[in-house]
C-alpha cells in the first residue's frame, strides 16, 4: 500500500499543475488534508480515502471540501461511488485554486505509466444548460480519430462492473420527454459526449447547474455511466453550495476524469474477513448485508431506502407545511401522516419502486442498493420530504416534477425545499404577494379537504415557478448572497421580519443552512458544520449540555467516515473498522484517531454558530419538548424544567438551551494535544 497521498494542485487560471506528496500519518484523507489546504489556499478539494478501490463496500465516496459560500465556513460534502473511477487517476486528491477566465471544464485523464493529462477547456455554459449537445466549446467528439472512436466503443461496451450494476435499473430506457435533460443534466451530458471518447478506460464526470451561477447554494451532480451515457442514478454533493464555489470562485463548471492506473488497493478478502470475524463473529459481506438492511429492504416496515423506512415510521413526528405541523395536535399530525403519507405518498413509492425492485447502487458494488427509482426519478427521504410534505406536496408525480426542477437547476435540494416552503408560507400568511416573488399562484395549504393529487400538483407548480424566480431573479427575489441576507434586506425595506418564518441555522454574519428533515433539537445545534449528519438527530430528549457532547462525538465519528471516504450507510461497522484497518495496514491506528480528534477540534475552533434568529426555530424546539412529555411520556425532571422555562420566557429559555448545547460541544472538542 502507498505510504504517501498524492495531491494534484491545479490552477484553473492557467491550467498549470503540480503533484505533491503527503505522508500517511501526517494526513490520512480528504478531510484532514482538506482542512489543511483550504485554510492556506481557499481551494476547492475533491478526492478519495485510503481504501478507495478496496473490497470495503462504500469505500469509494468522492469527498469535496472547502470554504462554503452558503455556510460561510469550512464544509465537507460527498458523493456516492464517484471515487471508484477517480482512483484510476492514481492520485488521492485534487486541489483547485485560481479562476478560469471563462466558464470551463476540467479534464483529467491518465494512462498507466504516463503523466496525468490536465486541461482547462472553455465551454458555452448556457448552451449546455439549455441542453444543446454542442455546449462544449471544444467539441472534439465528432472529429475524433477513428482510433479514439474504437476506444470509446470498447469502453462503452465494457463499462465498469460497478457502473453496469448501477445502471442496470436505468440503462437502455428512453428518457421521458416531459423531463428534458437540461440544466445540470444538460451540462453533464454535454461534457460526457464531448470528452468521454478521449478515454481509454473508465471515466465519470460531475457538473453544476444554473443555481451555481445565481445563488450561493448550487450543488454538484454526477451519475454512473452506462453505454457511455449518464444513468438516472444521480449522486449529489448537495449540501454547502460547493457547486457555487466551483463555478463562481474557480470558473469550473464540470470535471471529467478517468484513467487506467492500477494501484495497489486493499483487496484481500480473507484478511478482511479475519478482522471482521474477530470483531463481529461475522464475515465482512455478512456484517455489511445486515448493517444495510434499512437501505435495501426492511421487512419490519415492508419497505426500503431512506424514503420508505422513514415515512413508514414517522407517525406524529411528521413535519409539513413549513413546519406548521409541529404546532398541531398529535391527532392532527397522525391523521395527516396516515391519510396523505401512508395511504398515498408512501403507498405510491412502495408500489412503484419497492414492489418492482427498481433499485441501483451509486456506482460501486454495494449490496445496500440504496438508490430507489421510478423511471428517471431517484427517491431519497430528505429531498422528497423538503420538496414534498414540507412544501405541501404529498403526491409522487407532483414531487417528481418539483424535484426534477430542483435537480436540473442544480440546487442543494434540502436547502431549496426549506426556502420554497418558507416563501410559500410568506405567501399564504400574506407577508409577501405573488408579484413580489414573480409567481402567479398562491399555495393551497388548507389541510381540511386537501386533495392529495390536485393540491399537491398545484403546490408543485408554484414551487417550479419559484425555482424560475430564484434562477431568473424575478420580483424582489435575489439569492445571490443567500436567503438570510435577502431576508434582512426585506425587513429593512418593508419592515417585515420574514426570517421569523424560515427554519435555519445561522453561521457568522451571512452563513445559513436548512436543517436535516427530522423534528429534533440536534438539527438546530450550534455545530461548526451543519446540514449534514455531524450532529445527533435521534428522536429522544437529551439535556442540552449532554446533547452538545453527543453531537461532538457524532462529528468525530462522521469525520472519521468522511476522511476514510466511506459511505455513512455502512457506519454500523465502518466507524470501528476503518481505524482497525488503518492500524492493520499502516500500523497507525492511534495516530489516525488522534488526527481525527485534532481535525474535529480544528473545525470547531472556527465555530461561528450564531444564536437562533428565527422565531420559528424556538417554536420547533418548544413543540418538540412538549410532545416528548405529552405524547412520548418522557417524565424526566430535566425535560419538565425546560418546558416550564419555555412557558415562562421562551426567549430566555431558548438562549440558555442553545448555550448549554454549545458548552457541551466546546468542552468535548477542546484541543487536547
Ligand atoms: S449505500 Fe448507497 S450510496 Fe452508499 S455505497 Fe451503497 S449504493 Fe452507494
XYZ file of C-alpha atoms and ligand atoms in Angstrom:
681
model
C 0.000 0.000 0.000
C 1.111 3.538 -0.775
C 2.594 5.348 2.183
C 2.036 8.793 0.742
C -1.014 10.579 -0.587
C -0.652 12.350 -3.909
C -2.351 15.707 -4.273
C -2.745 17.262 -7.704
C -2.789 21.060 -7.486
C -4.488 22.677 -10.483
C -4.507 26.409 -11.111
C -7.692 26.983 -13.125
C -6.487 30.420 -14.253
C -3.510 28.995 -16.169
C -4.034 25.242 -16.378
C -0.678 24.758 -14.622
C -0.486 21.850 -12.264
C 1.891 20.040 -9.948
C 1.769 16.978 -7.709
C 2.798 16.985 -4.100
C 3.022 14.022 -1.758
C 1.874 13.954 1.867
C 2.971 11.184 4.205
C 0.261 8.886 5.535
C 0.489 9.582 9.241
C 0.777 13.329 8.818
C -2.552 13.258 6.971
C -4.980 10.403 6.431
C -7.562 11.505 3.932
C -9.548 14.124 2.037
C -10.982 15.820 5.136
C -7.892 16.412 7.244
C -5.958 17.328 4.095
C -8.913 19.489 3.046
C -8.859 21.430 6.316
C -5.126 21.974 5.901
C -5.274 23.076 2.247
C -8.474 25.125 2.439
C -7.025 27.188 5.272
C -3.951 28.045 3.223
C -5.293 28.298 -0.313
C -9.059 28.889 -0.147
C -9.178 25.933 -2.528
C -11.916 23.504 -3.537
C -10.638 19.991 -2.893
C -12.021 16.656 -4.004
C -10.636 13.213 -3.507
C -10.895 9.763 -2.024
C -9.986 7.918 1.155
C -7.115 5.498 1.653
C -9.339 2.488 0.931
C -10.781 3.651 -2.404
C -10.779 0.730 -4.809
C -10.634 -1.718 -1.915
C -13.012 -4.548 -1.117
C -14.731 -2.488 1.589
C -18.247 -1.728 0.334
C -18.956 2.013 0.352
C -15.268 2.981 0.273
C -15.460 4.948 -2.987
C -17.114 8.148 -1.947
C -15.769 11.288 -3.582
C -15.296 13.840 -0.819
C -15.436 17.597 -1.510
C -14.107 20.159 0.959
C -13.665 23.898 1.001
C -14.966 27.145 2.387
C -18.715 27.059 1.747
C -20.343 30.092 0.128
C -23.669 29.413 1.873
C -22.472 28.211 5.291
C -19.552 30.699 5.150
C -17.122 28.330 6.789
C -15.256 25.101 6.115
C -17.577 22.412 4.773
C -17.496 18.760 3.723
C -19.853 17.342 1.109
C -19.661 13.941 -0.539
C -20.917 11.953 -3.496
C -21.515 8.198 -3.642
C -19.471 5.963 -5.910
C -17.730 8.764 -7.804
C -14.426 7.867 -6.156
C -14.172 4.476 -7.839
C -13.201 5.931 -11.210
C -11.246 8.765 -9.558
C -8.987 6.135 -8.009
C -7.877 5.193 -11.543
C -6.121 8.567 -11.817
C -3.544 7.282 -9.344
C -3.914 10.318 -7.097
C -5.749 10.878 -3.830
C -6.914 14.464 -4.088
C -7.307 17.383 -6.484
C -6.883 20.876 -5.102
C -8.336 23.558 -7.297
C -7.027 27.107 -6.990
C -7.314 30.207 -9.194
C -10.180 31.048 -11.521
C -10.522 30.299 -15.227
C -11.177 33.409 -17.302
C -14.169 31.738 -18.981
C -16.529 29.032 -17.665
C -14.608 25.825 -18.261
C -14.415 22.066 -17.922
C -11.535 20.498 -16.058
C -10.342 17.436 -17.963
C -8.235 14.848 -16.122
C -7.004 11.683 -17.824
C -4.198 9.304 -17.156
C -2.879 6.278 -18.955
C -0.928 3.845 -16.868
C 2.710 4.776 -16.587
C 2.199 8.217 -18.076
C 1.787 11.684 -16.625
C -1.660 12.871 -15.806
C -3.235 14.993 -18.564
C -4.759 18.186 -17.228
C -6.674 20.614 -19.414
C -8.935 23.538 -18.661
C -11.350 23.710 -21.597
C -13.765 26.612 -22.138
C -17.421 25.746 -22.554
C -20.533 27.547 -23.721
C -22.163 27.055 -20.366
C -25.597 28.482 -21.123
C -25.883 26.407 -24.299
C -25.033 23.273 -22.324
C -27.545 24.137 -19.606
C -30.120 24.650 -22.363
C -29.476 21.055 -23.400
C -27.514 21.798 -26.583
C -25.256 18.868 -27.454
C -22.542 21.244 -28.692
C -22.345 23.125 -25.416
C -18.677 22.270 -25.177
C -16.601 24.887 -26.976
C -14.017 22.294 -27.940
C -16.491 19.706 -29.109
C -13.843 17.311 -30.245
C -16.010 14.255 -30.006
C -17.329 14.420 -33.550
C -13.926 14.899 -35.150
C -12.003 12.484 -33.012
C -9.819 9.930 -34.659
C -11.043 6.510 -35.639
C -8.695 5.015 -33.095
C -10.263 7.052 -30.335
C -13.744 6.125 -31.524
C -12.843 2.484 -31.253
C -11.528 3.010 -27.770
C -14.747 4.746 -26.807
C -16.884 1.970 -28.200
C -14.819 -0.563 -26.312
C -15.214 1.463 -23.167
C -18.947 1.812 -23.651
C -19.331 -1.864 -24.354
C -17.292 -2.986 -21.428
C -18.242 -0.345 -18.891
C -17.268 -0.986 -15.335
C -18.838 -3.821 -13.440
C -19.961 -1.292 -10.884
C -21.301 1.122 -13.465
C -23.226 -1.655 -15.124
C -24.631 -2.703 -11.781
C -25.623 0.856 -11.032
C -27.094 1.420 -14.410
C -28.951 -1.830 -14.656
C -32.127 -0.213 -13.438
C -31.692 2.874 -15.552
C -29.850 1.934 -18.723
C -31.481 1.424 -22.048
C -34.623 3.263 -21.053
C -35.963 6.093 -23.174
C -35.888 9.326 -21.267
C -39.260 10.866 -20.512
C -39.628 13.826 -22.933
C -41.654 15.694 -20.318
C -38.455 15.953 -18.300
C -35.716 17.174 -20.628
C -32.064 16.799 -19.708
C -31.350 20.492 -19.295
C -29.515 22.483 -16.627
C -27.080 20.406 -14.589
C -28.070 17.276 -16.549
C -27.566 19.068 -19.876
C -24.065 20.088 -18.881
C -23.216 16.637 -17.540
C -24.384 15.019 -20.787
C -22.592 17.580 -22.996
C -19.287 17.071 -21.198
C -19.552 13.287 -21.340
C -20.455 13.369 -25.048
C -17.644 15.772 -25.925
C -14.769 14.378 -23.905
C -15.787 10.828 -22.994
C -14.434 9.407 -26.269
C -10.937 10.534 -25.303
C -10.749 7.943 -22.538
C -9.265 4.507 -22.975
C -10.571 3.330 -19.614
C -13.422 4.119 -17.276
C -14.433 7.717 -16.806
C -17.038 9.740 -14.997
C -17.992 13.431 -14.727
C -19.628 15.864 -12.352
C -21.247 19.195 -13.137
C -23.167 22.168 -11.781
C -26.476 23.733 -12.815
C -27.674 27.344 -13.118
C -28.126 27.604 -9.328
C -24.330 27.642 -9.078
C -24.317 30.893 -11.035
C -27.229 32.725 -9.427
C -27.224 31.535 -5.804
C -24.871 30.515 -3.020
C -26.386 27.025 -2.726
C -25.560 25.371 -6.031
C -24.759 21.660 -5.726
C -22.680 19.217 -7.804
C -24.229 16.277 -9.657
C -22.736 13.102 -11.056
C -24.052 9.709 -12.137
C -22.582 6.334 -13.003
C -22.326 5.784 -16.755
C -23.845 3.025 -18.803
C -23.281 2.720 -22.530
C -21.279 5.948 -22.462
C -24.204 7.927 -21.021
C -25.101 9.164 -17.574
C -27.728 6.964 -15.939
C -30.652 8.301 -13.915
C -28.968 7.260 -10.685
C -27.923 10.782 -9.734
C -25.426 11.178 -6.959
C -25.010 14.611 -5.389
C -22.531 16.566 -3.337
C -25.581 18.531 -2.342
C -25.015 20.498 0.798
C -22.910 23.560 1.413
C -23.085 25.221 -2.002
C -19.797 23.765 -3.226
C -21.166 23.862 -6.799
C -21.497 27.654 -6.445
C -17.948 27.717 -5.169
C -16.597 25.629 -8.052
C -18.179 27.893 -10.655
C -18.029 31.322 -9.044
C -14.588 31.063 -7.424
C -12.785 28.776 -9.876
C -14.694 29.173 -13.145
C -15.037 25.384 -13.369
C -18.498 24.156 -14.330
C -17.723 20.465 -14.708
C -14.935 17.963 -14.219
C -14.441 14.836 -16.300
C -11.924 12.309 -15.082
C -10.733 8.767 -15.537
C -7.722 6.643 -16.278
C -6.150 3.265 -16.390
C -3.815 3.420 -13.418
C -3.924 0.242 -11.393
C -2.557 0.947 -7.951
C -2.148 -1.294 -5.002
C -5.589 -1.277 -3.377
C -6.503 -3.383 -0.395
C -8.303 -6.379 -1.919
C -7.523 -9.253 0.408
C -10.949 -10.534 1.394
C -9.522 -13.319 3.538
C -7.649 -10.840 5.706
C -10.672 -8.513 5.947
C -12.861 -11.448 6.923
C -10.429 -12.298 9.705
C -10.714 -8.736 11.071
C -14.499 -8.888 10.923
C -14.663 -12.356 12.452
C -12.518 -11.149 15.349
C -14.761 -8.146 15.961
C -18.261 -9.297 14.990
C -18.038 -13.078 14.565
C -19.219 -12.480 11.027
C -17.547 -12.185 7.656
C -17.371 -8.722 6.044
C -20.124 -9.392 3.480
C -22.496 -10.833 6.085
C -21.946 -7.988 8.537
C -22.384 -5.423 5.771
C -25.581 -7.068 4.487
C -27.053 -6.994 7.972
C -25.916 -3.395 8.614
C -27.525 -2.037 5.453
C -30.978 -3.619 5.807
C -32.781 -0.275 6.104
C -31.357 0.955 2.824
C -32.125 -2.218 0.877
C -35.423 -3.611 2.252
C -36.523 -3.704 5.856
C -39.097 -6.456 6.448
C -40.124 -4.741 9.699
C -41.648 -1.940 7.630
C -42.188 -3.808 4.328
C -40.295 -1.094 2.516
C -36.747 0.072 1.944
C -34.500 3.040 1.368
C -34.469 6.202 3.441
C -37.756 7.422 1.988
C -39.597 4.174 2.630
C -38.380 3.411 6.141
C -38.533 6.989 7.436
C -42.056 7.641 6.199
C -43.252 4.251 7.413
C -42.105 5.064 10.935
C -42.640 8.835 11.381
C -46.230 8.935 12.651
C -46.766 12.050 14.782
C -43.175 13.203 14.216
C -44.210 14.200 10.714
C -43.230 17.716 9.602
C -45.162 19.501 6.867
C -46.222 22.908 5.533
C -43.047 24.730 6.517
C -43.079 23.092 9.964
C -46.573 24.377 10.790
C -47.427 20.795 11.717
C -45.213 20.948 14.829
C -47.820 23.149 16.475
C -50.773 20.953 15.609
C -52.241 18.383 17.956
C -50.810 14.862 17.801
C -54.108 13.603 16.366
C -53.895 16.082 13.509
C -50.337 15.084 12.680
C -51.097 11.386 12.882
C -54.129 11.862 10.626
C -52.038 13.789 8.085
C -49.395 11.084 8.174
C -51.950 8.306 7.767
C -54.167 9.874 5.105
C -51.640 11.690 2.937
C -48.391 9.810 3.550
C -49.142 6.181 4.441
C -52.196 5.904 2.208
C -50.876 7.909 -0.727
C -47.307 9.263 -0.864
C -45.640 6.197 0.662
C -48.086 3.752 -0.933
C -47.180 5.079 -4.392
C -43.482 4.715 -3.585
C -43.899 1.174 -2.292
C -45.916 0.096 -5.316
C -43.758 1.827 -7.915
C -40.230 1.488 -6.552
C -40.127 -1.202 -3.863
C -42.516 -3.823 -5.245
C -40.874 -3.549 -8.656
C -37.366 -3.713 -7.114
C -36.382 -0.611 -9.069
C -33.114 -0.013 -7.323
C -29.475 0.593 -8.055
C -26.176 1.479 -6.456
C -24.365 4.801 -6.600
C -21.741 3.294 -8.877
C -19.843 0.944 -6.668
C -20.523 -2.682 -5.893
C -22.744 -2.447 -2.832
C -25.382 -4.796 -1.519
C -27.335 -1.901 0.041
C -28.686 -0.863 -3.400
C -29.993 2.232 -1.627
C -30.981 4.159 -4.766
C -34.713 3.581 -5.170
C -36.083 4.603 -8.531
C -39.196 5.179 -10.552
C -38.229 5.707 -14.145
C -35.836 8.644 -14.266
C -36.514 9.659 -10.660
C -34.308 8.621 -7.792
C -36.030 8.848 -4.425
C -34.370 9.717 -1.140
C -36.158 10.798 2.009
C -34.656 14.248 2.513
C -35.235 15.814 -0.934
C -38.644 14.135 -1.253
C -39.532 15.459 2.207
C -38.173 19.006 1.813
C -39.559 19.284 -1.729
C -42.583 17.207 -0.694
C -44.638 17.485 2.517
C -42.629 20.486 3.744
C -43.972 22.365 0.688
C -47.481 20.875 0.950
C -46.823 18.115 -1.628
C -47.959 14.562 -0.903
C -48.106 13.035 -4.359
C -45.174 11.333 -6.067
C -45.971 12.783 -9.520
C -46.030 16.315 -8.117
C -42.892 15.756 -6.026
C -41.101 14.299 -9.056
C -41.852 17.423 -11.091
C -40.544 19.743 -8.388
C -37.515 17.581 -7.618
C -36.684 17.465 -11.308
C -36.833 21.275 -11.494
C -34.603 21.499 -8.419
C -32.092 18.964 -9.727
C -31.966 20.428 -13.240
C -31.383 23.799 -11.595
C -28.533 22.157 -9.702
C -29.696 23.185 -6.232
C -28.954 21.749 -2.842
C -32.410 20.153 -2.781
C -32.853 20.133 1.001
C -31.987 23.820 1.286
C -34.214 24.598 -1.667
C -37.113 22.762 -0.006
C -36.659 24.832 3.149
C -36.511 28.045 1.111
C -39.548 27.232 -1.047
C -41.715 26.176 1.892
C -40.714 29.406 3.657
C -41.641 31.536 0.617
C -44.945 29.648 0.274
C -45.602 30.317 3.958
C -44.893 34.036 3.393
C -47.435 33.996 0.539
C -50.049 32.075 2.499
C -49.723 34.370 5.507
C -49.962 37.475 3.302
C -46.496 38.801 4.216
C -45.472 38.668 0.562
C -47.600 38.825 -2.588
C -47.196 36.616 -5.682
C -45.854 39.582 -7.701
C -43.127 40.104 -5.065
C -41.880 36.630 -5.855
C -42.545 36.697 -9.594
C -45.170 33.930 -9.431
C -48.808 33.625 -10.466
C -50.208 31.374 -7.731
C -50.927 31.169 -4.045
C -50.219 27.928 -2.187
C -53.038 25.528 -1.368
C -52.148 24.813 2.217
C -55.610 24.251 3.704
C -55.412 20.872 5.362
C -59.164 20.257 5.636
C -60.252 18.618 2.400
C -56.695 18.611 0.992
C -56.678 16.773 -2.342
C -53.528 14.652 -2.400
C -53.216 14.793 -6.174
C -54.673 18.135 -7.242
C -53.489 20.304 -4.355
C -50.052 18.675 -4.341
C -49.835 19.271 -8.099
C -50.805 22.904 -7.637
C -48.195 23.429 -4.906
C -45.545 21.746 -7.063
C -46.354 24.113 -9.950
C -45.957 27.039 -7.564
C -42.651 25.540 -6.425
C -41.474 25.303 -10.035
C -42.424 28.960 -10.603
C -40.432 29.881 -7.504
C -37.419 27.952 -8.810
C -37.640 30.015 -12.015
C -37.861 33.196 -9.904
C -34.768 32.264 -7.928
C -32.780 31.441 -11.065
C -34.112 34.453 -13.002
C -34.138 36.862 -10.018
C -37.755 37.801 -10.616
C -39.746 40.231 -8.477
C -37.712 41.090 -5.407
C -36.049 37.668 -5.286
C -32.258 37.659 -5.276
C -30.459 34.843 -3.501
C -27.034 35.527 -4.947
C -25.840 36.132 -1.390
C -28.277 33.713 0.206
C -31.778 33.960 1.673
C -30.639 35.148 5.103
C -29.085 38.325 3.767
C -32.064 38.775 1.420
C -34.475 38.361 4.337
C -32.645 41.111 6.229
C -32.996 43.377 3.196
C -36.748 42.723 3.006
C -37.006 43.626 6.672
C -35.076 46.879 6.153
C -37.112 47.876 3.116
C -40.553 46.690 4.213
C -40.365 46.337 7.954
C -41.483 42.665 7.882
C -39.456 40.010 9.716
C -39.939 37.293 7.128
C -36.929 35.426 8.511
C -39.106 34.570 11.521
C -40.853 32.010 9.325
C -37.646 30.459 7.994
C -36.243 27.477 9.901
C -32.466 27.629 9.526
C -29.227 27.625 11.469
C -27.029 30.702 11.217
C -23.261 30.928 10.986
C -21.301 34.157 11.120
C -22.901 37.189 9.529
C -24.233 35.577 6.357
C -23.998 31.786 6.664
C -27.220 29.790 6.675
C -28.361 26.182 6.452
C -31.743 24.486 6.193
C -31.716 21.671 8.760
C -31.959 17.977 8.025
C -35.555 16.881 7.908
C -36.014 15.499 11.415
C -38.024 17.048 14.246
C -35.379 17.009 16.944
C -33.191 19.706 18.570
C -29.932 18.243 17.229
C -30.696 19.545 13.738
C -30.510 23.104 15.141
C -27.377 22.548 17.236
C -24.613 25.188 17.205
C -22.105 22.926 15.487
C -19.298 24.201 13.255
C -20.730 22.318 10.267
C -24.493 21.910 9.964
C -26.788 20.488 7.321
C -25.262 17.020 7.346
C -25.086 14.368 9.994
C -22.324 15.958 12.029
C -24.795 16.119 14.928
C -27.177 13.845 16.841
C -30.585 13.556 15.228
C -32.127 10.874 17.416
C -35.723 11.485 18.481
C -35.144 11.227 22.253
C -34.801 14.161 24.653
C -31.282 14.783 25.917
C -30.491 17.668 28.270
C -28.848 20.279 26.022
C -25.374 20.072 27.518
C -25.377 16.326 27.021
C -26.842 16.788 23.545
C -23.917 19.085 22.723
C -21.476 16.413 23.861
C -23.233 13.733 21.847
C -23.201 16.000 18.771
C -19.460 16.488 19.238
C -18.938 12.746 19.420
C -21.002 12.299 16.254
C -18.867 14.912 14.494
C -15.737 12.928 15.327
C -17.252 9.645 14.164
C -18.668 11.081 10.939
C -15.401 12.887 10.204
C -13.619 9.562 10.509
C -16.005 8.068 7.944
C -15.606 11.001 5.539
C -11.836 11.082 5.967
C -11.768 7.385 5.066
C -14.053 8.122 2.074
C -16.601 5.622 3.383
C -20.345 5.886 2.788
C -22.148 6.548 6.101
C -24.771 3.927 5.309
C -22.048 1.438 6.281
C -21.324 3.176 9.564
C -22.534 0.249 11.687
C -19.130 -1.323 11.076
C -17.236 1.478 9.328
C -16.857 3.708 12.366
C -14.926 0.968 14.154
C -13.334 -0.909 11.327
C -11.701 1.952 9.429
C -9.467 2.638 12.415
C -8.765 -1.091 12.754
C -7.924 -1.382 9.061
C -5.579 1.616 9.169
C -3.954 0.017 12.196
C -3.546 -3.322 10.435
C -2.330 -1.945 7.097
C -0.284 1.095 8.158
C 0.302 0.437 11.882
C -1.161 3.875 12.593
C -4.499 3.321 14.346
C -3.795 5.572 17.338
C -2.303 8.285 15.161
C -5.359 8.141 12.872
C -7.746 8.553 15.809
C -5.599 11.391 17.096
C -5.636 13.158 13.716
C -9.422 12.820 13.507
C -9.761 14.313 17.009
C -7.401 17.166 16.103
C -9.285 17.781 12.859
C -12.583 17.915 14.758
C -11.162 20.423 17.227
C -9.668 22.454 14.367
C -13.025 22.617 12.659
C -14.686 23.572 15.933
C -12.083 26.266 16.618
C -13.687 28.158 13.727
C -17.212 27.534 15.012
C -19.053 30.777 14.266
C -22.555 29.470 15.020
C -24.947 32.300 15.800
C -27.850 32.042 18.244
C -31.154 31.267 16.503
C -32.508 34.265 14.654
C -35.851 32.835 13.622
C -38.873 32.759 15.912
C -39.824 29.550 14.184
C -36.739 27.730 15.495
C -37.958 28.412 19.036
C -41.403 27.081 18.277
C -39.903 23.991 16.656
C -37.926 23.299 19.840
C -40.693 24.108 22.334
C -43.158 21.888 20.460
C -40.588 19.073 20.402
C -40.160 19.263 24.183
C -43.879 19.275 24.990
C -44.504 16.415 22.561
C -41.811 14.369 24.275
C -43.632 14.791 27.584
C -47.251 14.648 26.439
C -47.069 12.073 23.652
C -43.954 10.011 24.299
C -44.460 10.008 28.073
C -40.972 11.205 28.940
C -41.216 12.071 32.643
C -37.646 13.236 33.184
C -37.331 16.196 35.582
C -34.888 17.970 33.220
C -37.448 17.873 30.448
C -40.166 19.225 32.757
C -37.818 22.019 33.861
C -37.084 23.057 30.277
C -40.763 23.049 29.365
C -41.510 25.255 32.384
C -38.684 27.598 31.362
C -40.098 27.843 27.819
C -43.565 28.567 29.171
C -42.241 31.307 31.458
C -39.933 33.050 28.978
C -39.329 31.383 25.594
C -36.529 33.739 24.513
C -34.534 33.287 27.701
C -35.121 29.529 27.723
C -34.066 29.144 24.095
C -30.928 31.215 24.653
C -29.994 29.062 27.637
C -30.756 25.843 25.716
C -28.573 26.994 22.815
C -25.652 27.948 25.059
C -25.906 24.730 27.048
C -25.553 22.808 23.780
C -22.616 24.985 22.822
C -20.935 24.327 26.161
C -21.295 20.579 25.607
C -19.813 20.928 22.121
C -16.888 23.114 23.122
C -15.950 21.152 26.216
C -15.851 17.987 24.083
C -13.889 19.407 21.171
C -11.142 21.231 23.008
C -7.686 20.628 21.588
C -6.191 18.113 23.992
C -2.949 17.677 22.081
S -25.224 2.528 0.482
Fe -25.900 3.532 -1.396
S -24.646 5.439 -1.522
Fe -23.664 4.057 -0.044
S -22.143 2.905 -1.226
Fe -24.015 1.663 -1.183
S -25.153 2.219 -3.042
Fe -23.587 3.803 -2.697
